[in-house]
Every structure is written in structure tokens, then in C-alpha cells.
JSON list of C-alpha atoms in Angstrom, two decimals:
[
{"chain": "A", "resi": 1, "resn": "ILE", "atom": "CA", "xyz": [-50.25, -23.61, -71.21]},
{"chain": "A", "resi": 2, "resn": "PHE", "atom": "CA", "xyz": [-50.16, -23.39, -67.44]},
{"chain": "A", "resi": 3, "resn": "GLU", "atom": "CA", "xyz": [-52.61, -24.18, -64.69]},
{"chain": "A", "resi": 4, "resn": "TYR", "atom": "CA", "xyz": [-52.52, -22.47, -61.28]},
{"chain": "A", "resi": 5, "resn": "ASN", "atom": "CA", "xyz": [-53.76, -24.30, -58.19]},
{"chain": "A", "resi": 6, "resn": "ILE", "atom": "CA", "xyz": [-54.80, -21.67, -55.63]},
{"chain": "A", "resi": 7, "resn": "SER", "atom": "CA", "xyz": [-55.06, -24.13, -52.73]},
{"chain": "A", "resi": 8, "resn": "THR", "atom": "CA", "xyz": [-51.46, -25.37, -53.08]},
{"chain": "A", "resi": 9, "resn": "ASN", "atom": "CA", "xyz": [-50.06, -22.14, -54.56]},
{"chain": "A", "resi": 10, "resn": "THR", "atom": "CA", "xyz": [-48.38, -24.02, -57.45]},
{"chain": "A", "resi": 11, "resn": "PHE", "atom": "CA", "xyz": [-48.23, -23.75, -61.25]},
{"chain": "A", "resi": 12, "resn": "SER", "atom": "CA", "xyz": [-48.42, -26.80, -63.52]},
{"chain": "A", "resi": 13, "resn": "LYS", "atom": "CA", "xyz": [-47.19, -26.73, -67.10]},
{"chain": "A", "resi": 14, "resn": "LYS", "atom": "CA", "xyz": [-49.86, -28.59, -69.09]},
{"chain": "A", "resi": 15, "resn": "LEU", "atom": "CA", "xyz": [-48.92, -28.16, -72.76]},
{"chain": "A", "resi": 16, "resn": "ASP", "atom": "CA", "xyz": [-45.67, -27.16, -74.46]},
{"chain": "A", "resi": 17, "resn": "PHE", "atom": "CA", "xyz": [-45.51, -25.76, -78.02]},
{"chain": "A", "resi": 18, "resn": "ASP", "atom": "CA", "xyz": [-42.70, -26.49, -80.49]},
{"chain": "A", "resi": 19, "resn": "SER", "atom": "CA", "xyz": [-42.56, -23.10, -82.21]},
{"chain": "A", "resi": 20, "resn": "SER", "atom": "CA", "xyz": [-41.47, -19.87, -80.58]},
{"chain": "A", "resi": 21, "resn": "ASN", "atom": "CA", "xyz": [-44.65, -18.08, -81.69]},
{"chain": "A", "resi": 22, "resn": "GLY", "atom": "CA", "xyz": [-46.99, -20.94, -80.73]},
{"chain": "A", "resi": 23, "resn": "SER", "atom": "CA", "xyz": [-48.15, -21.58, -84.31]},
{"chain": "A", "resi": 24, "resn": "ASN", "atom": "CA", "xyz": [-47.20, -25.27, -84.32]},
{"chain": "A", "resi": 25, "resn": "PRO", "atom": "CA", "xyz": [-48.89, -26.88, -81.33]},
{"chain": "A", "resi": 26, "resn": "LYS", "atom": "CA", "xyz": [-47.20, -30.24, -81.87]},
{"chain": "A", "resi": 27, "resn": "GLY", "atom": "CA", "xyz": [-46.09, -30.53, -78.29]},
{"chain": "A", "resi": 28, "resn": "SER", "atom": "CA", "xyz": [-47.19, -33.28, -76.00]},
{"chain": "A", "resi": 29, "resn": "LEU", "atom": "CA", "xyz": [-49.07, -32.93, -72.77]},
{"chain": "A", "resi": 30, "resn": "ILE", "atom": "CA", "xyz": [-46.61, -32.58, -69.92]},
{"chain": "A", "resi": 31, "resn": "GLU", "atom": "CA", "xyz": [-46.96, -31.75, -66.26]},
{"chain": "A", "resi": 32, "resn": "ILE", "atom": "CA", "xyz": [-44.26, -30.08, -64.21]},
{"chain": "A", "resi": 33, "resn": "GLU", "atom": "CA", "xyz": [-44.93, -29.00, -60.66]},
{"chain": "A", "resi": 34, "resn": "VAL", "atom": "CA", "xyz": [-43.28, -25.69, -59.81]},
{"chain": "A", "resi": 35, "resn": "SER", "atom": "CA", "xyz": [-43.34, -24.79, -56.15]},
{"chain": "A", "resi": 36, "resn": "SER", "atom": "CA", "xyz": [-43.91, -21.28, -54.87]},
{"chain": "A", "resi": 37, "resn": "LEU", "atom": "CA", "xyz": [-41.00, -18.87, -54.51]},
{"chain": "A", "resi": 38, "resn": "GLY", "atom": "CA", "xyz": [-40.53, -19.27, -50.78]},
{"chain": "A", "resi": 39, "resn": "ASN", "atom": "CA", "xyz": [-43.61, -17.40, -49.57]},
{"chain": "A", "resi": 40, "resn": "GLU", "atom": "CA", "xyz": [-43.71, -19.45, -46.37]},
{"chain": "A", "resi": 41, "resn": "GLU", "atom": "CA", "xyz": [-40.12, -18.59, -45.50]},
{"chain": "A", "resi": 42, "resn": "PHE", "atom": "CA", "xyz": [-40.71, -14.92, -46.31]},
{"chain": "A", "resi": 43, "resn": "THR", "atom": "CA", "xyz": [-43.83, -14.82, -44.15]},
{"chain": "A", "resi": 44, "resn": "GLN", "atom": "CA", "xyz": [-41.98, -16.37, -41.21]},
{"chain": "A", "resi": 45, "resn": "SER", "atom": "CA", "xyz": [-39.07, -13.95, -41.56]},
{"chain": "A", "resi": 46, "resn": "LYS", "atom": "CA", "xyz": [-41.05, -10.74, -41.31]},
{"chain": "A", "resi": 47, "resn": "VAL", "atom": "CA", "xyz": [-40.60, -8.58, -38.25]},
{"chain": "A", "resi": 48, "resn": "ASP", "atom": "CA", "xyz": [-44.26, -8.22, -37.16]},
{"chain": "A", "resi": 49, "resn": "VAL", "atom": "CA", "xyz": [-44.53, -4.69, -35.79]},
{"chain": "A", "resi": 50, "resn": "ILE", "atom": "CA", "xyz": [-47.38, -2.27, -35.28]},
{"chain": "A", "resi": 51, "resn": "LEU", "atom": "CA", "xyz": [-47.28, 1.36, -36.34]},
{"chain": "A", "resi": 52, "resn": "TRP", "atom": "CA", "xyz": [-49.59, 4.10, -35.09]},
{"chain": "A", "resi": 53, "resn": "PRO", "atom": "CA", "xyz": [-51.18, 6.50, -35.75]},
{"chain": "A", "resi": 54, "resn": "ASN", "atom": "CA", "xyz": [-51.66, 6.20, -39.48]},
{"chain": "A", "resi": 55, "resn": "PRO", "atom": "CA", "xyz": [-52.07, 8.82, -40.86]},
{"chain": "A", "resi": 56, "resn": "VAL", "atom": "CA", "xyz": [-49.61, 10.64, -38.62]},
{"chain": "A", "resi": 57, "resn": "ASN", "atom": "CA", "xyz": [-49.05, 14.35, -37.90]},
{"chain": "A", "resi": 58, "resn": "ASP", "atom": "CA", "xyz": [-45.80, 14.73, -35.92]},
{"chain": "A", "resi": 59, "resn": "MET", "atom": "CA", "xyz": [-44.86, 11.59, -33.94]},
{"chain": "A", "resi": 60, "resn": "ILE", "atom": "CA", "xyz": [-44.99, 8.04, -35.21]},
{"chain": "A", "resi": 61, "resn": "HIS", "atom": "CA", "xyz": [-44.82, 5.03, -32.86]},
{"chain": "A", "resi": 62, "resn": "VAL", "atom": "CA", "xyz": [-43.51, 1.61, -33.88]},
{"chain": "A", "resi": 63, "resn": "LYS", "atom": "CA", "xyz": [-43.58, -1.39, -31.55]},
{"chain": "A", "resi": 64, "resn": "SER", "atom": "CA", "xyz": [-42.63, -5.06, -31.93]},
{"chain": "A", "resi": 65, "resn": "LYS", "atom": "CA", "xyz": [-45.52, -7.45, -31.27]},
{"chain": "A", "resi": 66, "resn": "GLU", "atom": "CA", "xyz": [-42.97, -10.09, -30.22]},
{"chain": "A", "resi": 67, "resn": "GLY", "atom": "CA", "xyz": [-40.74, -7.93, -28.01]},
{"chain": "A", "resi": 68, "resn": "ILE", "atom": "CA", "xyz": [-37.89, -8.29, -30.53]},
{"chain": "A", "resi": 69, "resn": "GLN", "atom": "CA", "xyz": [-35.38, -5.48, -31.01]},
{"chain": "A", "resi": 70, "resn": "PHE", "atom": "CA", "xyz": [-35.22, -3.71, -34.36]},
{"chain": "A", "resi": 71, "resn": "HIS", "atom": "CA", "xyz": [-34.06, -0.48, -35.97]},
{"chain": "A", "resi": 72, "resn": "VAL", "atom": "CA", "xyz": [-35.96, 1.74, -38.42]},
{"chain": "A", "resi": 73, "resn": "ASN", "atom": "CA", "xyz": [-35.42, 3.80, -41.55]},
{"chain": "A", "resi": 74, "resn": "ILE", "atom": "CA", "xyz": [-37.85, 6.14, -43.31]},
{"chain": "A", "resi": 75, "resn": "TYR", "atom": "CA", "xyz": [-37.81, 6.49, -47.10]},
{"chain": "A", "resi": 76, "resn": "ASN", "atom": "CA", "xyz": [-39.76, 8.55, -49.59]},
{"chain": "A", "resi": 77, "resn": "LEU", "atom": "CA", "xyz": [-41.40, 6.83, -52.57]},
{"chain": "A", "resi": 78, "resn": "LEU", "atom": "CA", "xyz": [-38.28, 7.48, -54.66]},
{"chain": "A", "resi": 79, "resn": "GLY", "atom": "CA", "xyz": [-36.29, 5.26, -52.27]},
{"chain": "A", "resi": 80, "resn": "GLN", "atom": "CA", "xyz": [-34.31, 8.12, -50.73]},
{"chain": "A", "resi": 81, "resn": "GLU", "atom": "CA", "xyz": [-33.54, 7.61, -47.03]},
{"chain": "A", "resi": 82, "resn": "LEU", "atom": "CA", "xyz": [-34.92, 10.53, -45.02]},
{"chain": "A", "resi": 83, "resn": "GLN", "atom": "CA", "xyz": [-34.41, 9.36, -41.43]},
{"chain": "A", "resi": 84, "resn": "SER", "atom": "CA", "xyz": [-32.52, 6.56, -39.74]},
{"chain": "A", "resi": 85, "resn": "ASN", "atom": "CA", "xyz": [-32.46, 5.25, -36.19]},
{"chain": "A", "resi": 86, "resn": "ASN", "atom": "CA", "xyz": [-29.86, 2.48, -36.02]},
{"chain": "A", "resi": 87, "resn": "LYS", "atom": "CA", "xyz": [-30.35, 1.77, -32.33]},
{"chain": "A", "resi": 88, "resn": "PHE", "atom": "CA", "xyz": [-31.91, -1.67, -31.78]},
{"chain": "A", "resi": 89, "resn": "GLN", "atom": "CA", "xyz": [-34.96, -1.37, -29.50]},
{"chain": "A", "resi": 90, "resn": "THR", "atom": "CA", "xyz": [-38.36, -3.04, -29.05]},
{"chain": "A", "resi": 91, "resn": "ASN", "atom": "CA", "xyz": [-40.17, 0.24, -29.77]},
{"chain": "A", "resi": 92, "resn": "HIS", "atom": "CA", "xyz": [-39.41, 3.56, -31.42]},
{"chain": "A", "resi": 93, "resn": "GLN", "atom": "CA", "xyz": [-40.92, 7.05, -31.34]},
{"chain": "A", "resi": 94, "resn": "LEU", "atom": "CA", "xyz": [-39.96, 9.12, -34.36]},
{"chain": "A", "resi": 95, "resn": "ASN", "atom": "CA", "xyz": [-40.49, 12.84, -34.84]},
{"chain": "A", "resi": 96, "resn": "ILE", "atom": "CA", "xyz": [-41.50, 13.35, -38.47]},
{"chain": "A", "resi": 97, "resn": "SER", "atom": "CA", "xyz": [-42.91, 16.87, -38.16]},
{"chain": "A", "resi": 98, "resn": "TYR", "atom": "CA", "xyz": [-40.33, 18.09, -40.71]},
{"chain": "A", "resi": 99, "resn": "LEU", "atom": "CA", "xyz": [-41.72, 15.83, -43.47]},
{"chain": "A", "resi": 100, "resn": "CYS", "atom": "CA", "xyz": [-44.12, 17.22, -46.07]},
{"chain": "A", "resi": 101, "resn": "SER", "atom": "CA", "xyz": [-47.58, 15.68, -46.40]},
{"chain": "A", "resi": 102, "resn": "GLY", "atom": "CA", "xyz": [-47.47, 12.48, -48.43]},
{"chain": "A", "resi": 103, "resn": "ILE", "atom": "CA", "xyz": [-46.86, 8.74, -48.42]},
{"chain": "A", "resi": 104, "resn": "TYR", "atom": "CA", "xyz": [-43.66, 7.32, -46.90]},
{"chain": "A", "resi": 105, "resn": "ILE", "atom": "CA", "xyz": [-42.14, 3.91, -46.26]},
{"chain": "A", "resi": 106, "resn": "LEU", "atom": "CA", "xyz": [-40.92, 2.73, -42.88]},
{"chain": "A", "resi": 107, "resn": "LYS", "atom": "CA", "xyz": [-38.36, -0.09, -43.06]},
{"chain": "A", "resi": 108, "resn": "VAL", "atom": "CA", "xyz": [-37.96, -2.20, -39.93]},
{"chain": "A", "resi": 109, "resn": "THR", "atom": "CA", "xyz": [-34.84, -4.39, -39.60]},
{"chain": "A", "resi": 110, "resn": "LYS", "atom": "CA", "xyz": [-34.16, -7.05, -36.95]},
{"chain": "A", "resi": 111, "resn": "LYS", "atom": "CA", "xyz": [-30.63, -7.94, -35.79]},
{"chain": "A", "resi": 112, "resn": "ASN", "atom": "CA", "xyz": [-30.66, -11.08, -37.97]},
{"chain": "A", "resi": 113, "resn": "GLY", "atom": "CA", "xyz": [-31.34, -8.95, -41.07]},
{"chain": "A", "resi": 114, "resn": "ASN", "atom": "CA", "xyz": [-35.03, -9.78, -41.56]},
{"chain": "A", "resi": 115, "resn": "THR", "atom": "CA", "xyz": [-36.98, -6.75, -42.72]},
{"chain": "A", "resi": 116, "resn": "GLN", "atom": "CA", "xyz": [-40.53, -5.49, -43.06]},
{"chain": "A", "resi": 117, "resn": "THR", "atom": "CA", "xyz": [-41.76, -2.39, -44.85]},
{"chain": "A", "resi": 118, "resn": "ILE", "atom": "CA", "xyz": [-44.89, -0.43, -43.93]},
{"chain": "A", "resi": 119, "resn": "LYS", "atom": "CA", "xyz": [-46.41, 2.46, -45.84]},
{"chain": "A", "resi": 120, "resn": "PHE", "atom": "CA", "xyz": [-47.73, 5.37, -43.82]},
{"chain": "A", "resi": 121, "resn": "LYS", "atom": "CA", "xyz": [-49.31, 8.71, -44.57]},
{"chain": "A", "resi": 122, "resn": "LYS", "atom": "CA", "xyz": [-48.01, 12.02, -43.20]},
{"chain": "A", "resi": 123, "resn": "SER", "atom": "CA", "xyz": [-50.87, 14.52, -42.87]}
]
């Protein structure tokens, strides 16, 4: 049996059972603190860009809020890369007029390897 503390973002194991199917609850009360899976580090490592317009018709604009250089890739929902711009810049303008209407994923990568993904809609 586990307890989740929303304020500290941790799980505590409260009761352990002896049998694999839980039919023999002979276990004793235990408490084990399990920390989160690095959410703070992940949040700090994201790229922090803005994308507009969304939905988009022909041209999509992507700009770093921090003035940090990045490159971009566009993928469909199957994970297939459709467009790549490997030049590191603080902003990008991408012509996506050739794409069919639908949902796509923009992957932004900084020089240090940190990434962020943003879903956008092509009208």
C-alpha cells in the first residue's frame, strides 16, 4: 500500500504483503520515502521557446525566450522526421506549406543537448 504526498511529490510505502497475490497480509507497517524521478532537473533543462501561430497555415515561427541558440526538427505523430534545420539560431522561420493538415511535433534542441517538444496544428 502506497501513499502519495502531492505537496512534496513523493510516494511512501506504508504496508508490504508477504504473498505475491496479496492474500496473506502478514507484512508489517513500513515507510520508505521515494523521491521524484528528477522532475526539477528536467524542468530546468528545458529550452523555453515560443511558437506561433498555432494553428499554422504556411510559416511557423519559433523563438527562444532566453536568447539561447537552438536547432529544430519536425516530426509526424508516428515519429518520422519530416523537416530538419540543424543551424543553431535564437529564432527560426519554417515553411511548412507542404505538410498536410494535422498534428505535428516540433523538437527544439540546444547546443548542450537539452530538448523540448511542442505539438502544433497545421491547418
